[in-house]
CSV table of N, CA and C in Angstrom, one decimal:
chain,number,residue,atom,x,y,z
A,1,MET,N,-30.2,14.7,-34.8
A,1,MET,CA,-31.6,14.9,-34.3
A,1,MET,C,-31.9,13.9,-33.3
A,2,ALA,N,-32.7,14.2,-32.1
A,2,ALA,CA,-33.0,13.5,-31.4
A,2,ALA,C,-34.3,13.5,-30.7
A,3,ASN,N,-34.5,12.1,-30.3
A,3,ASN,CA,-35.9,11.9,-29.6
A,3,ASN,C,-35.9,12.0,-28.1
A,4,LYS,N,-36.9,12.7,-27.4
A,4,LYS,CA,-36.9,12.9,-25.8
A,4,LYS,C,-37.7,12.3,-25.7
A,5,ILE,N,-37.8,11.4,-24.3
A,5,ILE,CA,-38.9,10.5,-24.1
A,5,ILE,C,-38.7,10.7,-22.7
A,6,LEU,N,-40.0,10.9,-21.9
A,6,LEU,CA,-40.1,11.0,-20.7
A,6,LEU,C,-40.8,9.9,-20.5
A,7,VAL,N,-40.4,9.2,-19.1
A,7,VAL,CA,-41.1,8.2,-18.4
A,7,VAL,C,-41.5,8.4,-17.3
A,8,ALA,N,-42.7,8.3,-16.8
A,8,ALA,CA,-43.6,8.8,-15.8
A,8,ALA,C,-43.7,7.7,-15.1
A,9,GLY,N,-44.0,7.5,-13.3
A,9,GLY,CA,-44.8,6.6,-13.0
A,9,GLY,C,-44.4,7.0,-11.5
A,10,TYR,N,-45.3,6.2,-10.7
A,10,TYR,CA,-45.2,6.7,-9.2
A,10,TYR,C,-43.9,5.6,-8.6
A,11,SER,N,-43.7,6.4,-7.4
A,11,SER,CA,-42.2,6.0,-6.9
A,11,SER,C,-42.3,4.0,-6.8
A,12,GLY,N,-41.4,3.8,-7.3
A,12,GLY,CA,-40.8,2.2,-6.8
A,12,GLY,C,-41.9,1.4,-7.9
A,13,THR,N,-42.1,1.7,-9.1
A,13,THR,CA,-42.5,1.2,-10.1
A,13,THR,C,-41.4,0.7,-11.0
A,14,GLY,N,-40.4,1.1,-11.0
A,14,GLY,CA,-39.1,0.6,-11.9
A,14,GLY,C,-38.3,1.4,-12.8
A,15,LYS,N,-38.7,2.7,-12.7
A,15,LYS,CA,-38.6,3.8,-13.7
A,15,LYS,C,-36.9,3.5,-13.8
A,16,THR,N,-36.1,3.6,-12.9
A,16,THR,CA,-34.8,3.7,-12.6
A,16,THR,C,-34.3,2.3,-13.0
A,17,MET,N,-34.7,1.4,-12.3
A,17,MET,CA,-34.7,0.2,-12.4
A,17,MET,C,-34.3,-0.1,-13.7
A,18,SER,N,-35.2,0.0,-14.8
A,18,SER,CA,-35.0,-0.5,-16.2
A,18,SER,C,-33.5,0.1,-16.9
A,19,LEU,N,-33.0,1.2,-16.3
A,19,LEU,CA,-31.8,1.7,-16.8
A,19,LEU,C,-30.8,0.5,-17.2
A,20,ARG,N,-31.1,-0.6,-16.3
A,20,ARG,CA,-30.2,-1.8,-16.0
A,20,ARG,C,-30.1,-2.4,-17.7
A,21,THR,N,-31.1,-2.0,-18.3
A,21,THR,CA,-31.5,-2.6,-19.4
A,21,THR,C,-30.7,-2.0,-20.8
A,22,LEU,N,-30.1,-0.9,-20.4
A,22,LEU,CA,-29.5,0.1,-21.5
A,22,LEU,C,-27.8,-0.3,-21.6
A,23,ASN,N,-27.1,-0.1,-22.6
A,23,ASN,CA,-25.8,-0.5,-23.2
A,23,ASN,C,-25.2,0.8,-22.4
A,24,PRO,N,-24.3,0.5,-21.2
A,24,PRO,CA,-23.4,1.4,-20.5
A,24,PRO,C,-22.2,2.3,-21.3
A,25,LYS,N,-22.1,1.2,-22.5
A,25,LYS,CA,-21.2,1.8,-23.3
A,25,LYS,C,-21.8,3.0,-24.1
A,26,GLU,N,-23.1,3.0,-24.4
A,26,GLU,CA,-23.8,4.0,-25.2
A,26,GLU,C,-24.8,4.8,-24.4
A,27,THR,N,-24.6,5.0,-23.0
A,27,THR,CA,-25.4,5.7,-22.3
A,27,THR,C,-24.7,6.4,-21.1
A,28,PHE,N,-25.1,7.6,-21.0
A,28,PHE,CA,-24.6,9.0,-20.2
A,28,PHE,C,-25.9,9.0,-19.0
A,29,ILE,N,-25.6,8.6,-17.6
A,29,ILE,CA,-26.6,9.3,-17.0
A,29,ILE,C,-26.2,10.3,-15.9
A,30,ILE,N,-27.4,11.2,-15.4
A,30,ILE,CA,-27.2,12.3,-14.8
A,30,ILE,C,-28.2,12.0,-13.8
A,31,CYS,N,-27.8,12.0,-12.3
A,31,CYS,CA,-28.7,11.6,-11.1
A,31,CYS,C,-28.6,12.9,-10.3
A,32,PRO,N,-30.2,13.3,-10.2
A,32,PRO,CA,-29.9,14.5,-9.5
A,32,PRO,C,-30.3,14.3,-8.2
A,33,ASP,N,-30.7,13.4,-8.1
A,33,ASP,CA,-31.5,13.0,-6.7
A,33,ASP,C,-29.9,12.0,-6.0
A,34,GLU,N,-28.9,12.2,-6.5
A,34,GLU,CA,-27.6,12.1,-5.9
A,34,GLU,C,-27.7,10.5,-5.3
A,35,LYS,N,-28.5,9.6,-5.9
A,35,LYS,CA,-28.5,8.3,-5.4
A,35,LYS,C,-27.8,7.5,-6.1
A,36,ASN,N,-27.3,6.1,-5.4
A,36,ASN,CA,-26.9,5.1,-6.6
A,36,ASN,C,-27.6,4.3,-7.1
A,37,PRO,N,-27.9,4.2,-8.6
A,37,PRO,CA,-28.7,3.0,-9.0
A,37,PRO,C,-29.2,1.6,-8.5
A,38,PRO,N,-30.0,1.5,-8.9
A,38,PRO,CA,-30.8,0.5,-7.7
A,38,PRO,C,-30.0,-1.0,-8.1
A,39,PHE,N,-29.4,-1.2,-9.1
A,39,PHE,CA,-29.3,-2.7,-9.8
A,39,PHE,C,-27.6,-3.0,-9.8
A,40,GLN,N,-27.3,-4.5,-9.5
A,40,GLN,CA,-26.2,-4.6,-9.2
A,40,GLN,C,-25.1,-4.5,-10.3
A,41,GLY,N,-24.2,-4.5,-10.3
A,41,GLY,CA,-23.1,-4.3,-11.5
A,41,GLY,C,-23.1,-2.8,-12.0
A,42,TRP,N,-23.6,-2.0,-11.5
A,42,TRP,CA,-23.5,-0.5,-12.3
A,42,TRP,C,-21.8,0.3,-12.3
A,43,ARG,N,-21.6,-0.1,-10.5
A,43,ARG,CA,-20.2,0.7,-10.6
A,43,ARG,C,-19.3,0.3,-11.8
A,44,LYS,N,-19.2,-0.8,-12.3
A,44,LYS,CA,-18.3,-1.4,-13.3
A,44,LYS,C,-18.6,-0.9,-14.4
A,45,ASN,N,-20.2,-0.6,-14.9
A,45,ASN,CA,-20.0,0.2,-16.0
A,45,ASN,C,-20.2,1.5,-16.1
A,46,TYR,N,-20.6,2.2,-14.9
A,46,TYR,CA,-21.4,3.6,-15.2
A,46,TYR,C,-19.5,4.2,-14.2
A,47,ILE,N,-19.1,5.2,-15.1
A,47,ILE,CA,-17.8,5.8,-14.2
A,47,ILE,C,-18.3,7.0,-13.6
A,48,MET,N,-17.9,7.3,-12.3
A,48,MET,CA,-18.4,9.0,-12.0
A,48,MET,C,-16.8,9.6,-11.8
A,49,ALA,N,-16.1,8.9,-11.7
A,49,ALA,CA,-14.6,9.8,-11.6
A,49,ALA,C,-13.4,8.7,-12.8
A,50,ASP,N,-12.8,10.2,-13.7
A,50,ASP,CA,-11.8,9.7,-14.2
A,50,ASP,C,-10.6,9.2,-13.4
A,51,PRO,N,-10.2,7.5,-13.8
A,51,PRO,CA,-9.5,7.0,-13.1
A,51,PRO,C,-7.8,7.8,-12.5
A,52,ASP,N,-7.4,8.6,-13.5
A,52,ASP,CA,-6.0,9.4,-13.5
A,52,ASP,C,-6.1,10.5,-12.5
A,53,THR,N,-7.2,11.3,-13.0
A,53,THR,CA,-7.3,12.4,-12.0
A,53,THR,C,-8.4,12.3,-10.1
A,54,LYS,N,-9.5,11.4,-10.6
A,54,LYS,CA,-10.2,11.1,-9.6
A,54,LYS,C,-11.1,11.8,-9.5
A,55,GLN,N,-11.7,12.6,-10.4
A,55,GLN,CA,-12.7,13.6,-10.6
A,55,GLN,C,-13.5,13.5,-11.6
A,56,PHE,N,-14.9,14.2,-11.8
A,56,PHE,CA,-16.1,13.6,-12.6
A,56,PHE,C,-15.0,14.6,-14.2
A,57,SER,N,-15.0,13.8,-15.2
A,57,SER,CA,-14.8,14.4,-16.3
A,57,SER,C,-15.8,13.9,-17.3
A,58,PRO,N,-16.9,14.9,-18.5
A,58,PRO,CA,-17.7,14.4,-19.5
A,58,PRO,C,-16.5,13.6,-20.4
A,59,LYS,N,-15.5,14.1,-20.5
A,59,LYS,CA,-14.6,13.3,-21.7
A,59,LYS,C,-14.6,11.6,-21.5
A,60,THR,N,-14.6,11.5,-20.2
A,60,THR,CA,-14.1,9.9,-19.7
A,60,THR,C,-15.7,9.1,-18.9
A,61,CYS,N,-16.1,10.0,-18.0
A,61,CYS,CA,-17.3,9.5,-17.5
A,61,CYS,C,-18.6,9.5,-17.8
A,62,ASN,N,-19.0,8.4,-17.2
A,62,ASN,CA,-20.8,8.3,-18.1
A,62,ASN,C,-22.2,8.2,-17.1
A,63,PHE,N,-21.5,8.9,-16.0
A,63,PHE,CA,-22.5,9.1,-14.8
A,63,PHE,C,-22.2,10.3,-14.0
A,64,LEU,N,-23.0,10.9,-13.9
A,64,LEU,CA,-22.6,12.4,-13.0
A,64,LEU,C,-24.1,12.3,-12.1
A,65,LYS,N,-23.5,12.7,-10.5
A,65,LYS,CA,-24.2,12.9,-9.4
A,65,LYS,C,-24.5,14.5,-9.1
A,66,THR,N,-25.3,15.2,-9.5
A,66,THR,CA,-25.6,16.8,-9.2
A,66,THR,C,-27.1,17.3,-9.0
A,67,THR,N,-27.2,18.3,-8.6
A,67,THR,CA,-28.2,19.0,-8.6
A,67,THR,C,-28.3,20.4,-9.3
A,68,ASP,N,-27.1,20.9,-9.6
A,68,ASP,CA,-27.0,22.1,-10.1
A,68,ASP,C,-27.0,21.9,-11.5
A,69,TRP,N,-28.1,23.2,-11.6
A,69,TRP,CA,-28.5,23.3,-13.4
A,69,TRP,C,-27.2,23.2,-14.3
A,70,VAL,N,-26.4,24.5,-13.8
A,70,VAL,CA,-25.3,24.7,-14.6
A,70,VAL,C,-24.1,23.4,-15.1
A,71,LYS,N,-24.1,22.5,-14.1
A,71,LYS,CA,-23.1,21.3,-14.5
A,71,LYS,C,-24.3,20.4,-15.4
A,72,ILE,N,-25.6,20.2,-15.1
A,72,ILE,CA,-26.3,19.1,-15.3
A,72,ILE,C,-26.2,20.1,-17.4
A,73,GLN,N,-26.6,21.1,-17.5
A,73,GLN,CA,-26.6,22.0,-18.9
A,73,GLN,C,-25.6,21.8,-19.6
A,74,SER,N,-24.0,22.3,-18.9
A,74,SER,CA,-22.9,22.1,-19.2
A,74,SER,C,-22.5,20.5,-19.8
A,75,CYS,N,-23.0,19.4,-19.2
A,75,CYS,CA,-23.0,18.2,-19.2
A,75,CYS,C,-23.6,17.6,-20.6
A,76,LEU,N,-24.9,18.1,-20.5
A,76,LEU,CA,-25.9,17.8,-21.7
A,76,LEU,C,-25.1,18.3,-22.8
A,77,LYS,N,-25.1,19.7,-23.2
A,77,LYS,CA,-24.2,20.0,-23.9
A,77,LYS,C,-22.6,19.5,-24.6
A,78,PHE,N,-22.1,19.0,-23.7
A,78,PHE,CA,-20.4,18.5,-23.8
A,78,PHE,C,-20.6,16.9,-24.3
A,79,VAL,N,-21.6,16.0,-23.7
A,79,VAL,CA,-21.5,14.9,-24.3
A,79,VAL,C,-22.4,15.0,-25.5
A,80,SER,N,-23.7,15.4,-26.0
A,80,SER,CA,-24.0,15.5,-26.7
A,80,SER,C,-23.4,16.0,-28.3
A,81,THR,N,-22.1,17.1,-28.2
A,81,THR,CA,-21.6,17.1,-29.1
A,81,THR,C,-20.4,16.8,-28.9
A,82,ASN,N,-19.8,16.3,-28.0
A,82,ASN,CA,-18.6,15.4,-28.0
A,82,ASN,C,-18.1,13.9,-28.1
A,83,ARG,N,-19.8,13.6,-27.6
A,83,ARG,CA,-19.1,12.0,-27.0
A,83,ARG,C,-20.0,11.3,-28.3
A,84,SER,N,-19.8,11.1,-29.5
A,84,SER,CA,-20.5,10.5,-30.5
A,84,SER,C,-20.8,8.8,-30.2
A,85,GLU,N,-20.1,8.1,-29.0
A,85,GLU,CA,-20.7,7.2,-28.9
A,85,GLU,C,-21.9,6.6,-27.9
A,86,ILE,N,-22.0,8.3,-27.3
A,86,ILE,CA,-23.3,7.9,-26.2
A,86,ILE,C,-24.6,8.2,-27.4
A,87,LYS,N,-25.5,7.4,-27.2
A,87,LYS,CA,-26.3,7.3,-27.7
A,87,LYS,C,-28.1,7.9,-27.1
A,88,GLN,N,-27.5,7.5,-25.4
A,88,GLN,CA,-28.5,7.8,-24.9
A,88,GLN,C,-28.4,8.7,-23.9
A,89,ILE,N,-28.6,9.9,-23.2
A,89,ILE,CA,-28.4,10.5,-22.3
A,89,ILE,C,-29.8,10.4,-21.6
A,90,VAL,N,-30.0,10.4,-20.1
A,90,VAL,CA,-30.3,9.9,-19.2
A,90,VAL,C,-31.0,10.7,-17.9
A,91,VAL,N,-31.4,11.5,-17.9
A,91,VAL,CA,-31.6,12.5,-16.4
A,91,VAL,C,-32.7,11.6,-15.8
A,92,ASP,N,-32.3,11.0,-14.7
A,92,ASP,CA,-33.0,10.1,-13.4
A,92,ASP,C,-33.3,11.2,-12.5
A,93,THR,N,-34.7,11.3,-12.4
A,93,THR,CA,-35.4,12.3,-11.2
A,93,THR,C,-35.0,13.4,-11.1
A,94,ILE,N,-35.3,14.3,-12.5
A,94,ILE,CA,-35.3,15.4,-12.4
A,94,ILE,C,-36.0,16.3,-11.7
A,95,THR,N,-37.0,16.0,-10.9
A,95,THR,CA,-37.6,17.0,-10.2
A,95,THR,C,-36.7,17.2,-8.8
A,96,TYR,N,-35.7,16.3,-8.4
A,96,TYR,CA,-34.7,16.7,-7.4
A,96,TYR,C,-33.9,17.7,-7.8
A,97,ALA,N,-33.6,18.3,-9.3
A,97,ALA,CA,-32.9,19.5,-9.3
A,97,ALA,C,-33.7,20.8,-9.4
A,98,MET,N,-35.0,20.5,-9.9
A,98,MET,CA,-36.4,21.6,-9.5
A,98,MET,C,-36.4,21.8,-8.2
A,99,ILE,N,-36.3,21.2,-7.4
A,99,ILE,CA,-36.8,21.1,-6.0
A,99,ILE,C,-35.6,21.8,-5.4
A,100,GLY,N,-34.1,21.5,-5.7
A,100,GLY,CA,-33.2,22.2,-5.2
A,100,GLY,C,-33.1,23.4,-5.2
A,101,GLU,N,-33.2,23.4,-6.9
A,101,GLU,CA,-33.2,25.0,-7.3
A,101,GLU,C,-34.2,26.0,-6.4
A,102,PHE,N,-35.5,25.7,-6.3
A,102,PHE,CA,-36.6,26.6,-5.7
A,102,PHE,C,-36.1,26.2,-4.0
A,103,MET,N,-35.5,25.5,-3.7
A,103,MET,CA,-35.2,25.7,-2.1
A,103,MET,C,-34.0,26.6,-2.3
A,104,ASP,N,-33.2,26.8,-2.8
A,104,ASP,CA,-31.9,27.6,-2.6
A,104,ASP,C,-32.6,29.2,-2.7
A,105,LYS,N,-33.6,29.4,-3.9
A,105,LYS,CA,-34.2,30.8,-3.8
A,105,LYS,C,-34.9,31.0,-2.6
A,106,ALA,N,-35.5,30.0,-2.1
A,106,ALA,CA,-36.3,30.3,-0.8
A,106,ALA,C,-35.6,30.8,0.3
A,107,LYS,N,-34.4,30.5,0.3
A,107,LYS,CA,-33.5,31.0,1.5
A,107,LYS,C,-33.1,32.6,1.4
A,108,MET,N,-33.6,33.0,0.2
A,108,MET,CA,-33.0,34.3,-0.1
A,108,MET,C,-33.5,35.3,0.4
A,109,THR,N,-33.0,36.5,0.8
A,109,THR,CA,-33.6,37.7,1.3
A,109,THR,C,-33.4,38.7,0.3
A,110,GLY,N,-34.5,39.9,1.1
A,110,GLY,CA,-34.1,41.2,0.2
A,110,GLY,C,-35.2,42.1,0.4
A,111,LEU,N,-36.2,41.9,0.0
A,111,LEU,CA,-37.5,42.6,0.7
A,111,LEU,C,-38.0,42.4,1.2
A,112,ASP,N,-37.3,42.2,2.6
A,112,ASP,CA,-38.0,42.1,4.5
A,112,ASP,C,-39.0,43.3,4.5
């Protein structure tokens, strides 16, 4: 059973900064705006690339930067079923993923 929580607020009010209070060993962050977190020490606690392969792996990493909905969905599914140590999955600034999808479709042609 999962609890879904939405944190909404104006820009600059500390929504992303509050992530620093979460335990990084129990937290997985998906960041569609592709920015780094605004707090010190995030790099040593949040892993973006597997140390061996130098690429993102949902098995070993806990931080993903992407606006790709397929990657976001597959990562959510993998982490929720295979990473029992992860207690929180945070999708920070999800509007960027929604805007990215809209902008990609705006470039499509076909009924000219």
